[in-house]
Coordinates of C-alpha atoms in Angstrom, one line a residue:
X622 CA 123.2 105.1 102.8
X623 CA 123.9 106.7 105.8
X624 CA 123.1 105.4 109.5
X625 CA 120.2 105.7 111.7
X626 CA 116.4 104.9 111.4
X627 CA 114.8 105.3 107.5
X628 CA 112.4 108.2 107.9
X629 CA 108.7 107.1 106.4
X630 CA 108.3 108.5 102.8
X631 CA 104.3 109.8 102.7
X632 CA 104.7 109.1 98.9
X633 CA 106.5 105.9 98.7
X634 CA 103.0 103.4 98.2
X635 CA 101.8 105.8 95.4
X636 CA 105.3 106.0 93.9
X637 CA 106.1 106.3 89.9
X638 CA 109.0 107.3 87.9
X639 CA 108.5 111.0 88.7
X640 CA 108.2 111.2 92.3
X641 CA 111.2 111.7 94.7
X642 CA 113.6 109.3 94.0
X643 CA 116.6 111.0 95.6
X644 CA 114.7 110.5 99.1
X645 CA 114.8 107.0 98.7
X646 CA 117.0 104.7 100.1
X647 CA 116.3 100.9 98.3
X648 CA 117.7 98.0 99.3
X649 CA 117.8 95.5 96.4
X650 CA 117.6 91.7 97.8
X651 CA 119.6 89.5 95.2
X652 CA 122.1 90.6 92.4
X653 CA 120.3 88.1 89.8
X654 CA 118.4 89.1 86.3
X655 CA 116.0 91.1 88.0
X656 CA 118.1 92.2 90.9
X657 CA 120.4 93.7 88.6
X658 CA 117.5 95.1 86.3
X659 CA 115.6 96.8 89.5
X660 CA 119.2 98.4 90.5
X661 CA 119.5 99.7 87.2
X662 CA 115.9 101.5 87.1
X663 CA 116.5 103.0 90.3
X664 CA 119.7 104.2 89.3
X665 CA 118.3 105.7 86.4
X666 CA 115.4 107.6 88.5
X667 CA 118.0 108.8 91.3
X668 CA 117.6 106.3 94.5
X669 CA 119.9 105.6 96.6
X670 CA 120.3 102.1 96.0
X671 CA 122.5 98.9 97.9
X672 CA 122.6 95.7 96.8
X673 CA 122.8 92.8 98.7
X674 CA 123.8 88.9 97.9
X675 CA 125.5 86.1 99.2
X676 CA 126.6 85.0 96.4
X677 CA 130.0 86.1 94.7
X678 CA 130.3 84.4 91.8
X679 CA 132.5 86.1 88.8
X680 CA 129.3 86.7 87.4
X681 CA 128.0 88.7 90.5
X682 CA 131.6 90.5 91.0
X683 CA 131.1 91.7 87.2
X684 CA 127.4 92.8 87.7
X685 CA 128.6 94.6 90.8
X686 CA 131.4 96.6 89.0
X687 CA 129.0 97.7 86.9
X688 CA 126.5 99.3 89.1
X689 CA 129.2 100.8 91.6
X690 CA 130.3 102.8 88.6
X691 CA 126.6 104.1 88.5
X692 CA 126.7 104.6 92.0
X693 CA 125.2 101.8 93.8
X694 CA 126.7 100.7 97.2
X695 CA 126.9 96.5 96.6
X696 CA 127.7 93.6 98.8
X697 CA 128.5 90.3 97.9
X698 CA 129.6 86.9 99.9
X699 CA 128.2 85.3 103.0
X700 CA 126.5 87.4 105.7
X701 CA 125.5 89.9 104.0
X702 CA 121.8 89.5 103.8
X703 CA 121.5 88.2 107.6
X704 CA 120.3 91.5 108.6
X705 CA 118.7 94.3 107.1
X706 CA 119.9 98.1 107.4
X707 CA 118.4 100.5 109.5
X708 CA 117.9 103.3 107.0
X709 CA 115.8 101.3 104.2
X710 CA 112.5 102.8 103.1
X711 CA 111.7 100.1 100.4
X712 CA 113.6 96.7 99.7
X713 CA 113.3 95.0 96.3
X714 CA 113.6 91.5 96.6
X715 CA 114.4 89.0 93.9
X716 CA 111.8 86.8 92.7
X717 CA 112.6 83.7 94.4
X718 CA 113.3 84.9 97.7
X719 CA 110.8 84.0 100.5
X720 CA 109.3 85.6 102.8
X721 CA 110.7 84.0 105.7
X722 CA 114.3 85.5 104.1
X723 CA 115.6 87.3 107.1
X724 CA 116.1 90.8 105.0
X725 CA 112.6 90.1 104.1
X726 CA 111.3 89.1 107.6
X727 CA 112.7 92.5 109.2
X728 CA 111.4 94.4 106.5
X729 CA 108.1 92.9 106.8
X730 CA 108.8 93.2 110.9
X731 CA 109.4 97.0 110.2
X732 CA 106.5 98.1 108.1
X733 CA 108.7 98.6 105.1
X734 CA 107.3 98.3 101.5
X735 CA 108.8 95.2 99.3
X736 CA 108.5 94.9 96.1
X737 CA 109.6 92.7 93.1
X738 CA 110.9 93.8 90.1
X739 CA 108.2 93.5 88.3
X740 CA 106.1 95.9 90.7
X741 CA 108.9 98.5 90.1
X742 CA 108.5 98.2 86.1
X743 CA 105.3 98.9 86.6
X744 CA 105.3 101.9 88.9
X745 CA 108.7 103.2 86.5
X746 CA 106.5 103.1 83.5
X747 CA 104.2 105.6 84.5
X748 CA 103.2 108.7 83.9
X749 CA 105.2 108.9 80.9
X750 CA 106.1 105.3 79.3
X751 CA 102.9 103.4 80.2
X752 CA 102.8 100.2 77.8
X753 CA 99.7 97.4 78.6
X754 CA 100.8 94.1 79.5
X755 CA 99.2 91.1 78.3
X756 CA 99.9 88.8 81.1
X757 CA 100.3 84.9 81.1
X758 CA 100.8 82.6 84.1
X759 CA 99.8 79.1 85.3
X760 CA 102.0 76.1 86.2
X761 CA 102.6 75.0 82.8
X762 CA 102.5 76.4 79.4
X763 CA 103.6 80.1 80.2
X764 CA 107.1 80.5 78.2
X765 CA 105.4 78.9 75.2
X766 CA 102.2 81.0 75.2
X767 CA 104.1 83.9 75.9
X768 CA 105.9 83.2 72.9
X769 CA 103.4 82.3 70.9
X770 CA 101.6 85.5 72.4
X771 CA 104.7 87.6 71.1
X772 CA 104.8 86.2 67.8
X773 CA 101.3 87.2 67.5
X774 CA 101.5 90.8 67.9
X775 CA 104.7 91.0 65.8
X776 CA 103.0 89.5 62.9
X777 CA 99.9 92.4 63.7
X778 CA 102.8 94.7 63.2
X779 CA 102.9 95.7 66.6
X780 CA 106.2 96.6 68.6
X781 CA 106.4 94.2 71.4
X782 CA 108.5 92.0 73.6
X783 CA 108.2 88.8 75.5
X784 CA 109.5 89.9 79.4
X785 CA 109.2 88.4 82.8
X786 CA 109.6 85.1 83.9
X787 CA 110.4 84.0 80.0
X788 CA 114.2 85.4 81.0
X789 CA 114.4 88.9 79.9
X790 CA 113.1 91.2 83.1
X791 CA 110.2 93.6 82.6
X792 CA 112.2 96.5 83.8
X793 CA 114.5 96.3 80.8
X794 CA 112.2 96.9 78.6
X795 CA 110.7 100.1 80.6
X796 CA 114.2 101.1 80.6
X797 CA 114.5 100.7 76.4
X798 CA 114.5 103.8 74.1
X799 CA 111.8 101.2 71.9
X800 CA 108.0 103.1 72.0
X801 CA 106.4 99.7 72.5
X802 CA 102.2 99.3 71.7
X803 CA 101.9 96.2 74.1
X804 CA 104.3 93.6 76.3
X805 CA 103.7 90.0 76.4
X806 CA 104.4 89.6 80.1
X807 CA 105.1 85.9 81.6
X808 CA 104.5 85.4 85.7
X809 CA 105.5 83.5 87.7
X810 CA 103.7 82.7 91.0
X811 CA 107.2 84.2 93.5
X812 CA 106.7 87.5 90.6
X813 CA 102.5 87.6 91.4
X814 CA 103.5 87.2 95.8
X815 CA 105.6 90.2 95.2
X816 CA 103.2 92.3 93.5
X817 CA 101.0 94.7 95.9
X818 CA 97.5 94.4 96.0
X819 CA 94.9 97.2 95.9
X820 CA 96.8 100.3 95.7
X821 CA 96.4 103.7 93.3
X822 CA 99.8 101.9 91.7
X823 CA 99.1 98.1 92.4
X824 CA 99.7 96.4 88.8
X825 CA 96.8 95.7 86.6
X826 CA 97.0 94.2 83.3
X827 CA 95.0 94.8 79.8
X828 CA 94.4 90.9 79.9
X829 CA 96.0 88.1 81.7
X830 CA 95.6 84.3 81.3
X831 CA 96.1 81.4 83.9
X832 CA 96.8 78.5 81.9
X833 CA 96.2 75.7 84.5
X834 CA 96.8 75.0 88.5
X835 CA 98.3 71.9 89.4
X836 CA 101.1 70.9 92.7
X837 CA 104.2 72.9 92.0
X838 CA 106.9 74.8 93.9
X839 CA 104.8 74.2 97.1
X840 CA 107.9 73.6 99.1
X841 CA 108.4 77.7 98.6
X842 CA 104.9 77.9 100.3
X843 CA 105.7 75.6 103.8
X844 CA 106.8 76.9 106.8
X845 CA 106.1 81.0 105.5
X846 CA 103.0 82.1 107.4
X847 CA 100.1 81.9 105.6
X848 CA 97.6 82.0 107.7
X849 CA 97.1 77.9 107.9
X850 CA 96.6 77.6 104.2
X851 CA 97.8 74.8 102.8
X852 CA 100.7 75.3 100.2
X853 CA 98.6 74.3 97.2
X854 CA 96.2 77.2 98.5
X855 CA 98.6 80.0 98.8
X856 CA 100.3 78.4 95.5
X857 CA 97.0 79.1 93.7
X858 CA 96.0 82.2 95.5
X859 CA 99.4 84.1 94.1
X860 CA 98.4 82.7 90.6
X861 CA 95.4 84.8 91.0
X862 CA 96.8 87.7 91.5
X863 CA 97.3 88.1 87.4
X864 CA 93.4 88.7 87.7
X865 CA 93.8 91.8 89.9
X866 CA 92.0 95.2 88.5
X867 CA 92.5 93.2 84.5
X868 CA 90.5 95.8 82.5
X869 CA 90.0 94.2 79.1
X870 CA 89.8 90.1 79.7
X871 CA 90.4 87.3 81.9
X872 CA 91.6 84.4 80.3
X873 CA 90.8 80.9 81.8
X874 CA 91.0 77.3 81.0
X875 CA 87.7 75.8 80.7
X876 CA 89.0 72.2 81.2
X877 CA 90.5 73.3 84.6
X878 CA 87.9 74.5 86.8
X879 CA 90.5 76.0 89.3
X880 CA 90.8 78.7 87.0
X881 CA 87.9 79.7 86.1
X882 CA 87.3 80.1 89.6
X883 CA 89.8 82.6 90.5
X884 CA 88.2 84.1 87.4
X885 CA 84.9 84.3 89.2
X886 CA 86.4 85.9 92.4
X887 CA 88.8 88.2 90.7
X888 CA 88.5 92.1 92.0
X889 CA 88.3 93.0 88.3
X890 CA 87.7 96.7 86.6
X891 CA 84.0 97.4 85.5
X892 CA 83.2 95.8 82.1
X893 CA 85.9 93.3 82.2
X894 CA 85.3 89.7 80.6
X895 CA 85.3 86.2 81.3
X896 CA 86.9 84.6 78.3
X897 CA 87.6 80.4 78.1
X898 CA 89.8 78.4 75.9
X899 CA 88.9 74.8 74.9
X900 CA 90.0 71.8 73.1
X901 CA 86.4 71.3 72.3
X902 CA 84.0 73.2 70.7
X903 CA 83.4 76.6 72.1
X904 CA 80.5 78.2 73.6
X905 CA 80.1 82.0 73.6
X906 CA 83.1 84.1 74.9
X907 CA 85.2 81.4 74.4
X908 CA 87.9 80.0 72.0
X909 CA 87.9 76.5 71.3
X910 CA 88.5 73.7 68.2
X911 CA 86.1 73.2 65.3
X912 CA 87.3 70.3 62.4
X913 CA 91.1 70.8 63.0
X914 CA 90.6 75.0 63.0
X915 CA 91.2 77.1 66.1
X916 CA 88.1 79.2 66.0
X917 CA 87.0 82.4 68.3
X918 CA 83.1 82.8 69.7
X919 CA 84.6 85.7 72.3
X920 CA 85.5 88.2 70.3
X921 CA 83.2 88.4 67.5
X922 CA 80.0 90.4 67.1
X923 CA 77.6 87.2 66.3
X924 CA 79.4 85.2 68.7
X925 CA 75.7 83.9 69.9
X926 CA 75.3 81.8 66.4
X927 CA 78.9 82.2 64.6
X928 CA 82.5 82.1 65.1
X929 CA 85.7 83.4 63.9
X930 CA 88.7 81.4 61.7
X931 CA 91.4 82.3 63.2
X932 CA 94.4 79.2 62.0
X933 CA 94.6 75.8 61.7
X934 CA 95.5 72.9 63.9
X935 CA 98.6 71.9 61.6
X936 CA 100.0 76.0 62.4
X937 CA 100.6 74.9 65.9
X938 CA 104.1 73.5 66.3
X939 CA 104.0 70.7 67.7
X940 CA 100.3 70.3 67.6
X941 CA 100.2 68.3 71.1
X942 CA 97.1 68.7 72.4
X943 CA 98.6 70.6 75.4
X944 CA 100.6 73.0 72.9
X945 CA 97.0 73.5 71.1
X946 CA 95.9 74.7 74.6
X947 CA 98.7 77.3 74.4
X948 CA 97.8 78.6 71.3
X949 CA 94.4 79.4 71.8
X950 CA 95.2 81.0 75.1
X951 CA 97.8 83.4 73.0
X952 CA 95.1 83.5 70.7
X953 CA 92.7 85.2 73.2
X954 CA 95.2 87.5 74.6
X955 CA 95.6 89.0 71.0
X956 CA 92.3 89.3 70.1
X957 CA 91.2 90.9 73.1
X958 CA 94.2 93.2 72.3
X959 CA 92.0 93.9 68.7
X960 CA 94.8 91.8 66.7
X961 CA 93.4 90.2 63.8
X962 CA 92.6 87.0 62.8
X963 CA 95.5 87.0 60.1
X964 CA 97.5 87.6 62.4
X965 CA 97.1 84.9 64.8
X966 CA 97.5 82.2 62.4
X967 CA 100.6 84.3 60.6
X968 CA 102.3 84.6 64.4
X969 CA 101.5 80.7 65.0
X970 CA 103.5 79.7 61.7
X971 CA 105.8 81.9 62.2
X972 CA 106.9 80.7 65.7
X973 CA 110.1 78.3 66.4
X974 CA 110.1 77.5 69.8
X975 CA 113.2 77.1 72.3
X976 CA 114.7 72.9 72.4
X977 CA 113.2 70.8 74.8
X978 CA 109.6 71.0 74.9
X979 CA 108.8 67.6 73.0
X980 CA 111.5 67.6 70.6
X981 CA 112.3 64.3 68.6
X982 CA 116.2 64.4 68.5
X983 CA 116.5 60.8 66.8
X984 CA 114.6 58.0 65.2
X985 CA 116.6 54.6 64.9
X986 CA 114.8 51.4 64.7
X987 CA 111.5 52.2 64.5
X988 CA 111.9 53.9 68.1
X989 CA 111.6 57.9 68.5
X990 CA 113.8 59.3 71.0
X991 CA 111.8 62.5 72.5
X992 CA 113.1 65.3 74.7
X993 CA 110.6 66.9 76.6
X994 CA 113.4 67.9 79.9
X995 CA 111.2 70.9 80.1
X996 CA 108.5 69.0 82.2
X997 CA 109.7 69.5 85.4
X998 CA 106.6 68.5 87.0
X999 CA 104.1 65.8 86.7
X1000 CA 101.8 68.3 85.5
X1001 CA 104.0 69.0 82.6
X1002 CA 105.1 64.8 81.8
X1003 CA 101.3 64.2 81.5
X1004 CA 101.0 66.7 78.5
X1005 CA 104.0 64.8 76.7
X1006 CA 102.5 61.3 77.7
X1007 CA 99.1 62.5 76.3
X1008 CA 100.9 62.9 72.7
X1009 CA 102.1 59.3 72.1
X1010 CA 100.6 55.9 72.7
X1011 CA 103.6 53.8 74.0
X1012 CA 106.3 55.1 75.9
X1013 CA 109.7 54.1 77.3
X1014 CA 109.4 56.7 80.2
X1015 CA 112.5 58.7 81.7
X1016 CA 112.1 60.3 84.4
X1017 CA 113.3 61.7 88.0
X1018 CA 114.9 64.3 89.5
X1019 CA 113.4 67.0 92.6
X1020 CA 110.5 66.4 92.7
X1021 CA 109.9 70.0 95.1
X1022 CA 107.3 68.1 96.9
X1023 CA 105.4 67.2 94.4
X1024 CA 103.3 63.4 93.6
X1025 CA 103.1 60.8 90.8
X1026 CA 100.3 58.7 91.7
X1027 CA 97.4 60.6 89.0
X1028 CA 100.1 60.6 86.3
X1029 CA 101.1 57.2 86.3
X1030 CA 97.8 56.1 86.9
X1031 CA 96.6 58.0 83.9
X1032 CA 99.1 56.6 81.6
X1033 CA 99.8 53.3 83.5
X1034 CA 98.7 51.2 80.1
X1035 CA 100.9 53.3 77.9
X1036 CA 104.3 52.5 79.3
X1037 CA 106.1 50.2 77.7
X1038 CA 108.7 50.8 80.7
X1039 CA 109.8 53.3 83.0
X1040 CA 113.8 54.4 84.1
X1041 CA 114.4 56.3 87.1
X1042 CA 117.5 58.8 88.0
X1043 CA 117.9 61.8 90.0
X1044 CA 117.5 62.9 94.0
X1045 CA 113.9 61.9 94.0
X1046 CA 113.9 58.7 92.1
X1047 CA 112.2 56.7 94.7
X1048 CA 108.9 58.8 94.7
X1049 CA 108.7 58.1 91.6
X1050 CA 109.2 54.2 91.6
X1051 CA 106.8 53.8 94.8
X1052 CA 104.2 55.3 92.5
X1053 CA 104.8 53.0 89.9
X1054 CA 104.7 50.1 92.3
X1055 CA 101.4 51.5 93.4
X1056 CA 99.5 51.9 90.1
X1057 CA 101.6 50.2 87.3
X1058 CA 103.7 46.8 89.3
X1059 CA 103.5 45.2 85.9
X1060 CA 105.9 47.9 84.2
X1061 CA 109.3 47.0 83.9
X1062 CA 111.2 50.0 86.1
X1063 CA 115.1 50.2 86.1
X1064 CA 116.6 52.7 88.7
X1065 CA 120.2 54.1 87.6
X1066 CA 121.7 55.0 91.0
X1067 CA 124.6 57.1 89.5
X1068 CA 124.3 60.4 91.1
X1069 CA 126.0 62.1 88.6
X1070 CA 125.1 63.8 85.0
X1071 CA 126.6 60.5 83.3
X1072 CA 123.2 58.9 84.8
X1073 CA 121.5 59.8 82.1
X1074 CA 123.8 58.1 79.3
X1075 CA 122.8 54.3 81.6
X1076 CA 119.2 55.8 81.5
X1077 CA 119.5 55.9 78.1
X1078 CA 121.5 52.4 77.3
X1079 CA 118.8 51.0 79.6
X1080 CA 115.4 52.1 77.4
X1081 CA 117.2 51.5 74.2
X1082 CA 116.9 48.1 75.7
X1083 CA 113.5 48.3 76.8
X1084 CA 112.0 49.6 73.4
X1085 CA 110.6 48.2 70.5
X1086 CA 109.8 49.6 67.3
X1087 CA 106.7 52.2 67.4
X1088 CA 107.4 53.1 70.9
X1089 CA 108.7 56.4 71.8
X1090 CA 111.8 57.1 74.4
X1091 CA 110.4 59.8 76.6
X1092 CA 112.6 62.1 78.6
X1093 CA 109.4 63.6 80.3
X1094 CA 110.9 63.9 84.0
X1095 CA 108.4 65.4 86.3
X1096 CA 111.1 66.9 87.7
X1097 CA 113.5 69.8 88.3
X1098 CA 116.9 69.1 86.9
X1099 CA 119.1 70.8 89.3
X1100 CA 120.4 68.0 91.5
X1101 CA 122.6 66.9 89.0
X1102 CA 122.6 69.9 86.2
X1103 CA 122.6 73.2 85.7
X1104 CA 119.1 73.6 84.2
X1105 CA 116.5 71.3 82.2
X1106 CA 118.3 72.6 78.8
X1107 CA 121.4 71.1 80.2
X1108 CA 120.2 67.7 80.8
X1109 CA 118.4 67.9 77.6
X1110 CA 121.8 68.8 75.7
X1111 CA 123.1 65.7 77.8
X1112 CA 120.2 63.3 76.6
X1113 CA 120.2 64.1 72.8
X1114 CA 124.1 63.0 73.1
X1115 CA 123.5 60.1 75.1
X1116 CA 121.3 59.2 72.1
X1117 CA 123.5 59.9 69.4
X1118 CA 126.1 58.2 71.1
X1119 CA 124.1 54.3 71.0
X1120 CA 124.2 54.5 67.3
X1121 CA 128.5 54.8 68.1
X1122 CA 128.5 51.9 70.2

């Protein structure tokens, strides 16, 4: 890219893969998955594209090796995203970037478009390679219902993939000599703030599903801008977005009226439906739970006085109420998709999911010893507490603003005792103290990953048989590991390890 002041591109806010490319010069904010996926679709269309990051790691160095043979102009290590280049017509930030970045801020200062990623699959896959997305966001539940959803259409005999948030980055599938009939697309609320709004080319899903809404991430949300809305509000207003010009179906929970609502507000295309999921028994348009089968009133023709078989309680693995929840949101995504009813069940069954989502790693004494380090929230810990009836709870960690006083005041006569670890242990114990004093609590101080083998020595001790050892934190992990599958991995050995004591 070349000095001086970035000329406006008439075109740029209608762009797809075959307008101008060679015009444009991109600035991609962040060399992560998706960074690296958005440099390589612009490469591909003929941008002129730099790369920015502060970061550089031997991962990033590698990365940017690779897309300076294709032309790219990258720059790694510190300073280099304090100020944005003059001659920028679009930037393309990275998911987790906000908007208070300064790249960002001057952009936004400037008038320039910014985009995610996932905005730029979309635009890339038209006119030529358009695929429908079957979208699926919420603050809990989405990798596992995209999955689920993915499963699905494989077992219709569909071509599909599971892209997004669930790790794999839409625009690597735009980019993929496959013929795909249908993506199962996971969202998260940073990917829905960086999607465009209203436009000829705004992104609009087939169907889309918002699982839940409950106090997450919201320390993303202070301090940006938003008008006075409080961060739960702007949280839940980018969780909306999914709903944006849907075509086919919007999929809500009926037990969490905050959906349903953005449901009833959505700017949706003529024709589009409301369709609920329930653990009870459904009304019309929805799917819900009839003698252990997961049944379908929506998309039937005598919905009004009959309903649909579509599998059985006992295909959903494990068959936690929350998990259930999943399944018959997948479930509506399909079918709204015109995948059978065979299929469902067939996809259901045929689905192992990832470690760490309420996985029983050992049973000695009478005592089950569950991982479930993928609830990093208290939303999440309170659909693992909602699967057993006495717990030995582990938990702690960053809490990113969140509180504990519902969830331990839900499950306050369940715990047999609670131990504490990680940055935000205390919020955690002052909830305790609040709504369960009567519940043993130990707090391991140990600020390091060997925590968790004391957390661990200290509820073998505090169990008895019939209980069940929950690692449910309500947390993020990244104070002290890598990632929740790290401290997972590091809890299942801690386990193993008592019984070579």
């Amino acid at each position: 890219m070349g000095g001086g002041a970035a000329v406006s591109l008439d075109w740029i806010d209608d762009a797809d893969r075959t307008s101008d490319w060679q015009q444009a010069r991109v600035v991609v904010a962040g060399l992560g998955t998706s960074g690296f996926a958005a440099a390589d679709g612009l490469l591909e269309v003929g941008a002129q594209v730099r790369v920015l990051d502060e970061n550089d790691d031997a991962a990033n160095t590698e990365k940017a090796t690779v897309l300076e043979m294709l032309d790219a102009r990258v720059e790694l290590g510190r300073g280099t995203t304090t100020e944005l280049p003059d001659d920028v017509d679009l930037v393309v930030t990275s998911p987790g970037w906000r908007p208070s970045a300064p790249l960002l801020a001057q952009a936004a200062e400037r008038g320039i478009p910014i985009w995610g990623e996932v905005e730029l699959a979309y635009r890339l896959q038209h006119p030529d390679r358009v695929v429908p997305w079957l979208a699926v966001t919420g603050t809990n539940g989405k990798t596992t219902t995209t999955q689920m959803l993915e499963s699905i259409l494989l077992a219709a005999g569909l071509k599909s993939s599971a892209v997004g948030n669930i790790g794999r980055p839409v625009m690597e599938a735009v980019l993929d000599e496959t013929a795909y009939d249908v993506l199962a697309v996971e969202l998260s609320s940073f990917q829905l703030h960086w999607m465009t709004r209203g436009g000829r080319m705004s992104p609009a899903m087939h169907s889309a599903a918002v699982l839940n809404l409950q106090p997450d991430h919201l320390q993303w949300y202070v301090g940006q801008g938003f008008e006075g809305t409080e961060p739960i509000e702007a949280y839940g207003a980018d969780k909306a977005r999914i709903y944006e010009q849907v075509r086919h179906s919007c999929v809500y929970n009926v037990a969490d009226p905050a959906t349903e609502r953005m449901v009833e507000q959505a700017e949706v295309v003529e024709g589009a439906r409301a369709i609920g999921f329930t653990l009870g028994v459904p009304g019309m348009s929805m799917l819900g739970v009839v003698d252990d089968l997961i049944v379908d009133r929506a998309f039937v023709e005598q919905r009004k006085d009959s309903a649909l078989e579509l599998a059985r309680i006992e295909d959903v693995h494990p068959a936690a109420p929350h998990n259930v929840e999943n399944a018959l949101a997948a479930a509506a995504l399909a079918r709204s998709f015109g995948v059978n009813a065979r299929a469902v069940g067939e996809g259901l069954r045929n689905l192992t999911l990832g470690g760490h989502r309420i996985q029983t790693v050992a049973e000695r004494e009478g005592v089950a010893w569950v991982d479930d380090s993928k609830a990093t929230n208290p939303h999440a810990a309170n659909s693992s507490m909602r699967a057993f009836d006495s717990i030995v709870w582990i938990a702690g960690g960053q809490a990113k603003g969140t509180t504990f006083d519902d969830l331990v005041a839900t499950h306050a006569d369940k715990l047999r005792g609670a131990v504490l670890l990680g940055v935000d242990r205390a919020v955690v114990a002052e909830a305790l103290a609040r709504h369960a004093p009567d519940v043993p609590v130990v707090v391991v101080d140990d600020a390091s990953t060997a925590a968790i083998q004391a957390a661990v020595r200290a509820a073998a001790s505090m169990a008895r048989p019939g209980d069940t050892v929950l690692l449910a934190p309500g947390c993020a992990s990244q104070d002290m590991w890598s990632g929740y599958d790290a401290r997972g991995d590091d809890f299942a050995a801690a386990v193993k390890a008592l019984d070579q004591a």
